[in-house]
Coordinates of N, CA and C in Angstrom, one line a residue:
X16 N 0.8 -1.2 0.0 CA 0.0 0.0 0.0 C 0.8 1.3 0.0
X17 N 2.1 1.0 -0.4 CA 2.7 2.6 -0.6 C 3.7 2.8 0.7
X18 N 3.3 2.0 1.9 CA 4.2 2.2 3.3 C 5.0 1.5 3.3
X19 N 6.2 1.7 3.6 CA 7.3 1.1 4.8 C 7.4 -0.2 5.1
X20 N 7.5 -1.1 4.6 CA 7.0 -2.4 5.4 C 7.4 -2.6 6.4
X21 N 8.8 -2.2 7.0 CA 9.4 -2.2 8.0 C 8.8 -1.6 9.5
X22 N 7.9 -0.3 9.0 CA 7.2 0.4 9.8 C 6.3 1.6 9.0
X23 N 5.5 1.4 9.5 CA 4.3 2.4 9.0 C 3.3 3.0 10.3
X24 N 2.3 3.9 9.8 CA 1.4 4.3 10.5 C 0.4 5.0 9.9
X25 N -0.8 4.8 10.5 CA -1.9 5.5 10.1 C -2.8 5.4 11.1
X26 N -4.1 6.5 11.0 CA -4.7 7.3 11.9 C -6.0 6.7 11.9
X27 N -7.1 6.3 13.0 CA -8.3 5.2 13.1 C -9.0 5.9 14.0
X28 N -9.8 6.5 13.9 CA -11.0 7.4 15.2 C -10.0 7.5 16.0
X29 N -9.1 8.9 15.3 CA -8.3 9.5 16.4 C -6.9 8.6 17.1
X30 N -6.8 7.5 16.6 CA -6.0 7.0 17.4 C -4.5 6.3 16.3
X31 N -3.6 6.6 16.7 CA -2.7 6.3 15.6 C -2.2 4.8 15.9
X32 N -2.1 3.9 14.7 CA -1.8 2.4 14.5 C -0.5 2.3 13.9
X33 N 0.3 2.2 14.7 CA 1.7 1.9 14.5 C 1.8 0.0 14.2
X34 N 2.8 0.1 12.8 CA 3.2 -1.5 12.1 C 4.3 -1.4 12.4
X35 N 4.8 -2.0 13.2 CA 6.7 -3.0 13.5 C 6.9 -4.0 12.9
X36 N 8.0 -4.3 11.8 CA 8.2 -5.5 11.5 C 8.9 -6.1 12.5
X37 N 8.7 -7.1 13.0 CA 10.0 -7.4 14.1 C 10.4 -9.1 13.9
X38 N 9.8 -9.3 13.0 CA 9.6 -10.7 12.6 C 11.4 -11.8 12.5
X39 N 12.2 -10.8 13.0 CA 13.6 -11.2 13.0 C 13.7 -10.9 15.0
X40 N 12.6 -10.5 15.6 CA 13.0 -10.7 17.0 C 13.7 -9.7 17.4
X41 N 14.0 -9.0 16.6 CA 15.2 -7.4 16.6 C 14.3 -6.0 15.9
X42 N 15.0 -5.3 16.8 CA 14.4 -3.4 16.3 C 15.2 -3.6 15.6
X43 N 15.4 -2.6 14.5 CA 16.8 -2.0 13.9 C 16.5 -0.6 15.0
X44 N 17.5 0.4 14.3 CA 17.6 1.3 15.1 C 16.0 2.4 14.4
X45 N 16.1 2.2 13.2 CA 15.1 3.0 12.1 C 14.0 2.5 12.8
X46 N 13.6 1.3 13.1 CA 12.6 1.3 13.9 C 11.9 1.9 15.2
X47 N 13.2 2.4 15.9 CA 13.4 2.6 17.3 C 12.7 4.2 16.9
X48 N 13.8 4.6 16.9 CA 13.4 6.1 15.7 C 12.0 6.6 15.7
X49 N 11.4 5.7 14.5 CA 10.1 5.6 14.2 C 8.6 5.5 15.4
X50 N 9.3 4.7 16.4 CA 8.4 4.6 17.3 C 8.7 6.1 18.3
X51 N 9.7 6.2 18.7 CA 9.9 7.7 19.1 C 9.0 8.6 18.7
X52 N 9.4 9.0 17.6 CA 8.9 9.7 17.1 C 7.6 10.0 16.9
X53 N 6.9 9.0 17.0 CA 5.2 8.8 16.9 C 4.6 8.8 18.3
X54 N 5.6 8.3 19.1 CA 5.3 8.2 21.0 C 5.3 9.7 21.1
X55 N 6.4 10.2 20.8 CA 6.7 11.8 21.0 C 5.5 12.6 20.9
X56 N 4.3 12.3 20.2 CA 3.5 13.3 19.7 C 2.4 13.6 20.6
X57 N 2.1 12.4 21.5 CA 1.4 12.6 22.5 C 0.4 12.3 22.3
X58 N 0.0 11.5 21.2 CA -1.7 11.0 20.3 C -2.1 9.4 21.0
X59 N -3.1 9.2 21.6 CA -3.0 7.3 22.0 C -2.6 6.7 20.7
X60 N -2.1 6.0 21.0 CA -1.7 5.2 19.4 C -2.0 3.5 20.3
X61 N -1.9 2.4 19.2 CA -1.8 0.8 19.0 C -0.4 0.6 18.5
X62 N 0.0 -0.7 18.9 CA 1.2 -1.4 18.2 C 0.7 -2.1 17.8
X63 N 0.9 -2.9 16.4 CA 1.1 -4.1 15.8 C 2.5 -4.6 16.1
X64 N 2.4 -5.8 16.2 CA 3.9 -6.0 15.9 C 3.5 -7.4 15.5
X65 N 4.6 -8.2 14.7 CA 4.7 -10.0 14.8 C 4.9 -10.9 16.2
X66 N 6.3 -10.6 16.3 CA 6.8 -11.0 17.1 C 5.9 -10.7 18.9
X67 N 5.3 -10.8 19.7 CA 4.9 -10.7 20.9 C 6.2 -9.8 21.5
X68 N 6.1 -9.2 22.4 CA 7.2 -8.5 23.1 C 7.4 -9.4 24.9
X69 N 8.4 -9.5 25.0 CA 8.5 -10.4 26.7 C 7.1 -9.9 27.4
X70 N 7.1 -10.8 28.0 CA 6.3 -10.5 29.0 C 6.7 -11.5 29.9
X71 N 6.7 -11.3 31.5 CA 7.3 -12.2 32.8 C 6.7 -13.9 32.7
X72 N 7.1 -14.7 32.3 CA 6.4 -16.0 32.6 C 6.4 -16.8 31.2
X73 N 6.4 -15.9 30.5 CA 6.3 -16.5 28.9 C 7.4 -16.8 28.2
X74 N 7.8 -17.5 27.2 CA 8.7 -18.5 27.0 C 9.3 -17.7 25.7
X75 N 10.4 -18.1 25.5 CA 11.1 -17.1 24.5 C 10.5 -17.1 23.0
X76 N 9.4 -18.1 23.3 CA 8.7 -17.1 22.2 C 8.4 -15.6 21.7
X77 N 7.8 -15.8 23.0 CA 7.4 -14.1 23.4 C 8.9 -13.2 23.6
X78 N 9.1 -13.2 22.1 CA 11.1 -12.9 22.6 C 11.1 -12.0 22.4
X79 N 10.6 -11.1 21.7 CA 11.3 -9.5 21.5 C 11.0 -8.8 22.8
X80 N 12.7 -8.6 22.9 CA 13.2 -8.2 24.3 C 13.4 -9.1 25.8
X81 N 13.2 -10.6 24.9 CA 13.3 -11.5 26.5 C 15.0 -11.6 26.6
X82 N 14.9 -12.1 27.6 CA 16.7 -11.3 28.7 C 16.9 -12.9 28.2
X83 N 16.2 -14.0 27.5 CA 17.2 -14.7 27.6 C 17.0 -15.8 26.1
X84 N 16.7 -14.7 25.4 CA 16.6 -14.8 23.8 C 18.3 -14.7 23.0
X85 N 18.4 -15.8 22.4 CA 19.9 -16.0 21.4 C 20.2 -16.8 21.3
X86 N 21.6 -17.0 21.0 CA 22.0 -17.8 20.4 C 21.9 -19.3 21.1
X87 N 22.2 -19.3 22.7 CA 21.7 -20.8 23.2 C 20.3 -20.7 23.5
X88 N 19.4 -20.0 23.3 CA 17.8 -20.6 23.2 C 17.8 -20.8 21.4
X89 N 18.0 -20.7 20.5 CA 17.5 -20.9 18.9 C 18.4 -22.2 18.5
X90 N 16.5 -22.9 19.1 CA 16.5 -24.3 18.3 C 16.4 -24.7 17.0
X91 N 16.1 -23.3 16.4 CA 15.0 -24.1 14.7 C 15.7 -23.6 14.0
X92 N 17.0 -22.7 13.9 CA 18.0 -22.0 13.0 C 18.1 -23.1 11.7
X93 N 18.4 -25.1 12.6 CA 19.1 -25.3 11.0 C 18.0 -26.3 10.6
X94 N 16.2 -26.4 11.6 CA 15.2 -26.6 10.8 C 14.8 -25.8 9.2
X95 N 15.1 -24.3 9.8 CA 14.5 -22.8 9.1 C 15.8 -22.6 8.6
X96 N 16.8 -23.2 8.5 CA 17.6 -23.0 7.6 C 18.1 -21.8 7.6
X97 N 18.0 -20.7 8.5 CA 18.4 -19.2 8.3 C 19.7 -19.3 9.6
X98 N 20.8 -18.7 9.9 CA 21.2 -17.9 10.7 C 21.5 -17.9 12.0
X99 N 22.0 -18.6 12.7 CA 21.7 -18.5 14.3 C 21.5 -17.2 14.7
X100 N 20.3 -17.1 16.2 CA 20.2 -16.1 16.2 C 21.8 -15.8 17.2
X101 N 22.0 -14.1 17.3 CA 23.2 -13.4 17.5 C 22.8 -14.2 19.4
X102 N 23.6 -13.9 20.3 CA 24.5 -14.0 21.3 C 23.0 -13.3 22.4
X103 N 22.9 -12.4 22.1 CA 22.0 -11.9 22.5 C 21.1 -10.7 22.2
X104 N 20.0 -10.0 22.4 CA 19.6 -8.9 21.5 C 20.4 -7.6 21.5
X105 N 20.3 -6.8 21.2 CA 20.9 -5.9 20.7 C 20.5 -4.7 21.5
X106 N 21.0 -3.7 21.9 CA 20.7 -2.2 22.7 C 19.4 -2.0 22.5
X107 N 19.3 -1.9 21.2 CA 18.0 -1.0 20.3 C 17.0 -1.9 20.7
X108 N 16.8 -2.8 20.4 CA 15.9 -3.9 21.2 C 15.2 -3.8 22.1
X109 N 16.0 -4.1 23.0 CA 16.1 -3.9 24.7 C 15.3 -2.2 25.3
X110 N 16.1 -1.4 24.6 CA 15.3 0.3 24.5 C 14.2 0.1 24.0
X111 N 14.1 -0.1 22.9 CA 12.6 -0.4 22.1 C 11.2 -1.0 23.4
X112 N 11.4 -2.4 24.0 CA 10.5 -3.3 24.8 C 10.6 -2.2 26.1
X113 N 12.0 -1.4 26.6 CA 11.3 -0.8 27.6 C 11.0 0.6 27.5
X114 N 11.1 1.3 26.4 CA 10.2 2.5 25.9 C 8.7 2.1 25.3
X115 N 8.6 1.0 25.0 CA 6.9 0.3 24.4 C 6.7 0.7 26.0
X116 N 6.8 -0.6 27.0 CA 5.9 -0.4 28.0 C 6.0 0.7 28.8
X117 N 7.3 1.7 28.5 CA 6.9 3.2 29.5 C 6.0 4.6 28.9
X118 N 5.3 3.9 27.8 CA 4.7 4.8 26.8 C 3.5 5.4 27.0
X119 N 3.7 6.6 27.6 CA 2.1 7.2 28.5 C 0.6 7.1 27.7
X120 N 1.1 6.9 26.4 CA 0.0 6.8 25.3 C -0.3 5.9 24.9
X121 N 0.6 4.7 25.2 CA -0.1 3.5 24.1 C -1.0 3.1 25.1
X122 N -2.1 2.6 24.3 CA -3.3 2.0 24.5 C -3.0 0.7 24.6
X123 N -2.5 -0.1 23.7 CA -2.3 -1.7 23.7 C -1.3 -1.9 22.5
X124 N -1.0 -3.5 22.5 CA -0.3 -3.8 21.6 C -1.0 -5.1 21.6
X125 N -0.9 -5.6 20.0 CA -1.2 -6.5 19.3 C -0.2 -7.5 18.4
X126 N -0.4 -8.5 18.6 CA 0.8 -9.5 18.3 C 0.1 -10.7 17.6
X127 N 1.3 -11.4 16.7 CA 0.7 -13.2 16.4 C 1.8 -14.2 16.8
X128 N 2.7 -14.6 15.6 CA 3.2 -15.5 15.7 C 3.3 -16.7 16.7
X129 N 2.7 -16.6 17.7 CA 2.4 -17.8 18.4 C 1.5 -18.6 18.2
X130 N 0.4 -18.0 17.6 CA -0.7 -18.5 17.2 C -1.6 -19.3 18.3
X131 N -1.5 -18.5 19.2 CA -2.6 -18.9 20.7 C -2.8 -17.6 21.1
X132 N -4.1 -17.5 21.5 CA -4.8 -16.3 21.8 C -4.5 -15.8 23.6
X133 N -3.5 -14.8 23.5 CA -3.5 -14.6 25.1 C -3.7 -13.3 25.3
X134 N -3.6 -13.2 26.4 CA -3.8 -11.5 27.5 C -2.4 -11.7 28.1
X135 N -1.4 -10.3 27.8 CA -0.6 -9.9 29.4 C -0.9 -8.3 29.4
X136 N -0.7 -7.9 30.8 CA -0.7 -6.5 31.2 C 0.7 -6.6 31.6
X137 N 1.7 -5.4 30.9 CA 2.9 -4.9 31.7 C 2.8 -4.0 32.0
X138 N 3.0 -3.4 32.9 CA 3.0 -1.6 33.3 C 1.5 -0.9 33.0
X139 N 0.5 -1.8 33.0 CA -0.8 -1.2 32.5 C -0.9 -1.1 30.5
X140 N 0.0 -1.5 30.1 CA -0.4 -2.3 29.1 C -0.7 -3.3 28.4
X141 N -1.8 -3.5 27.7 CA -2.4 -5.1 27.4 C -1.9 -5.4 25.9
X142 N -1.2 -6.4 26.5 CA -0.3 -6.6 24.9 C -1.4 -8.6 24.7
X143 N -2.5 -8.6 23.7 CA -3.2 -9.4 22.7 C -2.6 -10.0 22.0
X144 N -2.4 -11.6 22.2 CA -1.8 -12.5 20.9 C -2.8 -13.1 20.3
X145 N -3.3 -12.6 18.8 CA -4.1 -13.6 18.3 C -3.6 -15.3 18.0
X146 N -4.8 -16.0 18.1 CA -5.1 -17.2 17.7 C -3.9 -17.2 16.2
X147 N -4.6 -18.8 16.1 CA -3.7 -18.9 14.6 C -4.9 -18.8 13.8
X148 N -4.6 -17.5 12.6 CA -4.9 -17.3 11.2 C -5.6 -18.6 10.7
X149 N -5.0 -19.7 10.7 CA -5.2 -20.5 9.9 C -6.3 -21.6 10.0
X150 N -7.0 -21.3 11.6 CA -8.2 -22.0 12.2 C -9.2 -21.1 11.8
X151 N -9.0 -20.0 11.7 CA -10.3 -18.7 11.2 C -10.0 -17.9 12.8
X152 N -9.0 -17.9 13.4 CA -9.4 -17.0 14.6 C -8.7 -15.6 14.0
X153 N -9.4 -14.8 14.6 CA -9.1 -13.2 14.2 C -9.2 -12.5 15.5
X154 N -9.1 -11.4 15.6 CA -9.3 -10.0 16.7 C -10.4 -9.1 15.9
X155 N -11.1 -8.7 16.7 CA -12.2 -7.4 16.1 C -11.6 -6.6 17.5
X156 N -10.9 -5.4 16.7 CA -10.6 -4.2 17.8 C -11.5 -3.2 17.4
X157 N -12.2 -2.5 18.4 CA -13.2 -1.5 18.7 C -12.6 -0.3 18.7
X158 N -12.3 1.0 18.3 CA -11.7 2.1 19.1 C -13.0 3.2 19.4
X159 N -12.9 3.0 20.4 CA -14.0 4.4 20.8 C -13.5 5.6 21.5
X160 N -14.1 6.7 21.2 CA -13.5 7.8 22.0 C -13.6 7.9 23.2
X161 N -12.6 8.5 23.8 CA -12.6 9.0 25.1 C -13.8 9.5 25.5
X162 N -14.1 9.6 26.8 CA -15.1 10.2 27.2 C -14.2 11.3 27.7
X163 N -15.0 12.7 27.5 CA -14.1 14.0 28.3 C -15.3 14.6 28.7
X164 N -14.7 15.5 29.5 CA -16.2 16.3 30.0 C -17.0 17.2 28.9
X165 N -16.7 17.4 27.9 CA -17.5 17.9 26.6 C -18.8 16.6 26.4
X166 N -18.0 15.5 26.3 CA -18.7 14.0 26.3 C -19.5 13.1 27.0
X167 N -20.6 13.6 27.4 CA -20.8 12.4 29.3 C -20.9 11.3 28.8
X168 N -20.6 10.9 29.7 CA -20.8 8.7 29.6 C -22.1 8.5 29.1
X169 N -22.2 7.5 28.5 CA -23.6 6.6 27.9 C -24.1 6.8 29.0
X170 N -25.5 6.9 29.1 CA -26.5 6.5 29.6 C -27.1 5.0 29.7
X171 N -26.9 4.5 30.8 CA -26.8 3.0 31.1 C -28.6 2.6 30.5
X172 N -28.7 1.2 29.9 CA -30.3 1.2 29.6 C -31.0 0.6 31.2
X173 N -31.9 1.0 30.9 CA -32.6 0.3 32.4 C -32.3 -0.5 33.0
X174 N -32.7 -1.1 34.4 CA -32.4 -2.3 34.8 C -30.6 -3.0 35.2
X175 N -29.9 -2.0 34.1 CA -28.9 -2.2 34.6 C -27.6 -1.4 35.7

C-alpha cells in the first residue's frame, strides 16, 4: 500500500496504529526512531507487531526483548535453515521493549506468531496474541472515544 514495510502508521477514530516488523525478534535502530517519534507526539496510538514482546512467565517465544533470547535458546535456526540467532539482542531492542511499555500513550499492543490467543498486562499495558490465522481465529478491535467532559458517559439502559 505505498508504506514502509518495516514500519508504518496510520490514523483510526483518532488514534494512531503503529506497524513493527520485528519478525527477525530485533528493532533496527530506524525502527526505534520511528516509534519515538510517533510516542513523541502525545496521540493514544496501538502497536502491531509480529513478534509478541516479553512479558514475565512467557517462554522465548514471546522474545522481543526477553533477557534470555539467542544464540543458546535458537533451536529451529538449522530446521528454518536461516542464521543462528546473534549472542544476544541488541541495545536498540532492549530500549525499544522498555520504551513500548513506559509509553504514557499507548493503549495496547497486538501481536501473532504464536498462534494462541492470550492476554498480558505490563506496566498497565495489554499486549493481545491472536489465535492462529489459519483456524479462522481473528481479533475485532473496537476504538471508541474518550469520554471527556464535553462528552458524558452513555446513559446505562434500564435495569442495569
Amino acid at each position: 500500500g505505498g508504506r514502509d514495510p518495516m514500519n508504518a502508521v496510520f490514523e483510526m477514530a483518532g488514534v494512531k496504529v503503529l506497524l513493527i516488523d520485528n519478525s527477525t525478534y530485533e528493532i533496527s535502530p530506524e525502527q526505534l526512531a520511528f516509534f519515538r517519534r510517533e510516542a513523541a507526539t502525545g496521540n493514544p496510538m496501538i502497536l502491531c507487531v509480529h513478534i509478541p514482546l516479553h512479558a514475565p512467565g512467557r517462554s522465548v517465544g514471546f522474545g522481543c526483548g526477553h533477557p534470555e533470547w539467542g544464540a543458546a535458546t535458537d533451536k529451529n535456526h538449522r530446521i528454518e535453515r536461516r542464521p543462528i540467532w546473534p549472542e544476544r539482542h541488541s541495545a536498540v531492542t532492549m530500549d525499544f521493549h522498555r520504551e513500548v511499555f513506559a509509553s504514557p500513550h499507548l493503549l495496547g499492543i497486538f501481536a501473532g506468531h504464536i498462534h494462541r490467543l492470550s492476554t498480558d498486562v505490563l506496566h498497565g499495558v495489554p499486549q493481545v496474541v491472536a489465535g492462529a490465522n489459519a483456524t479462522g481465529a481473528h481479533l475485532v478491535v473496537e476504538v471508541l472515544p474518550r469520554e471527556t467532559p464535553e462528552t458524558p458517559p452513555s446513559k446505562q439502559p434500564p435495569g442495569d
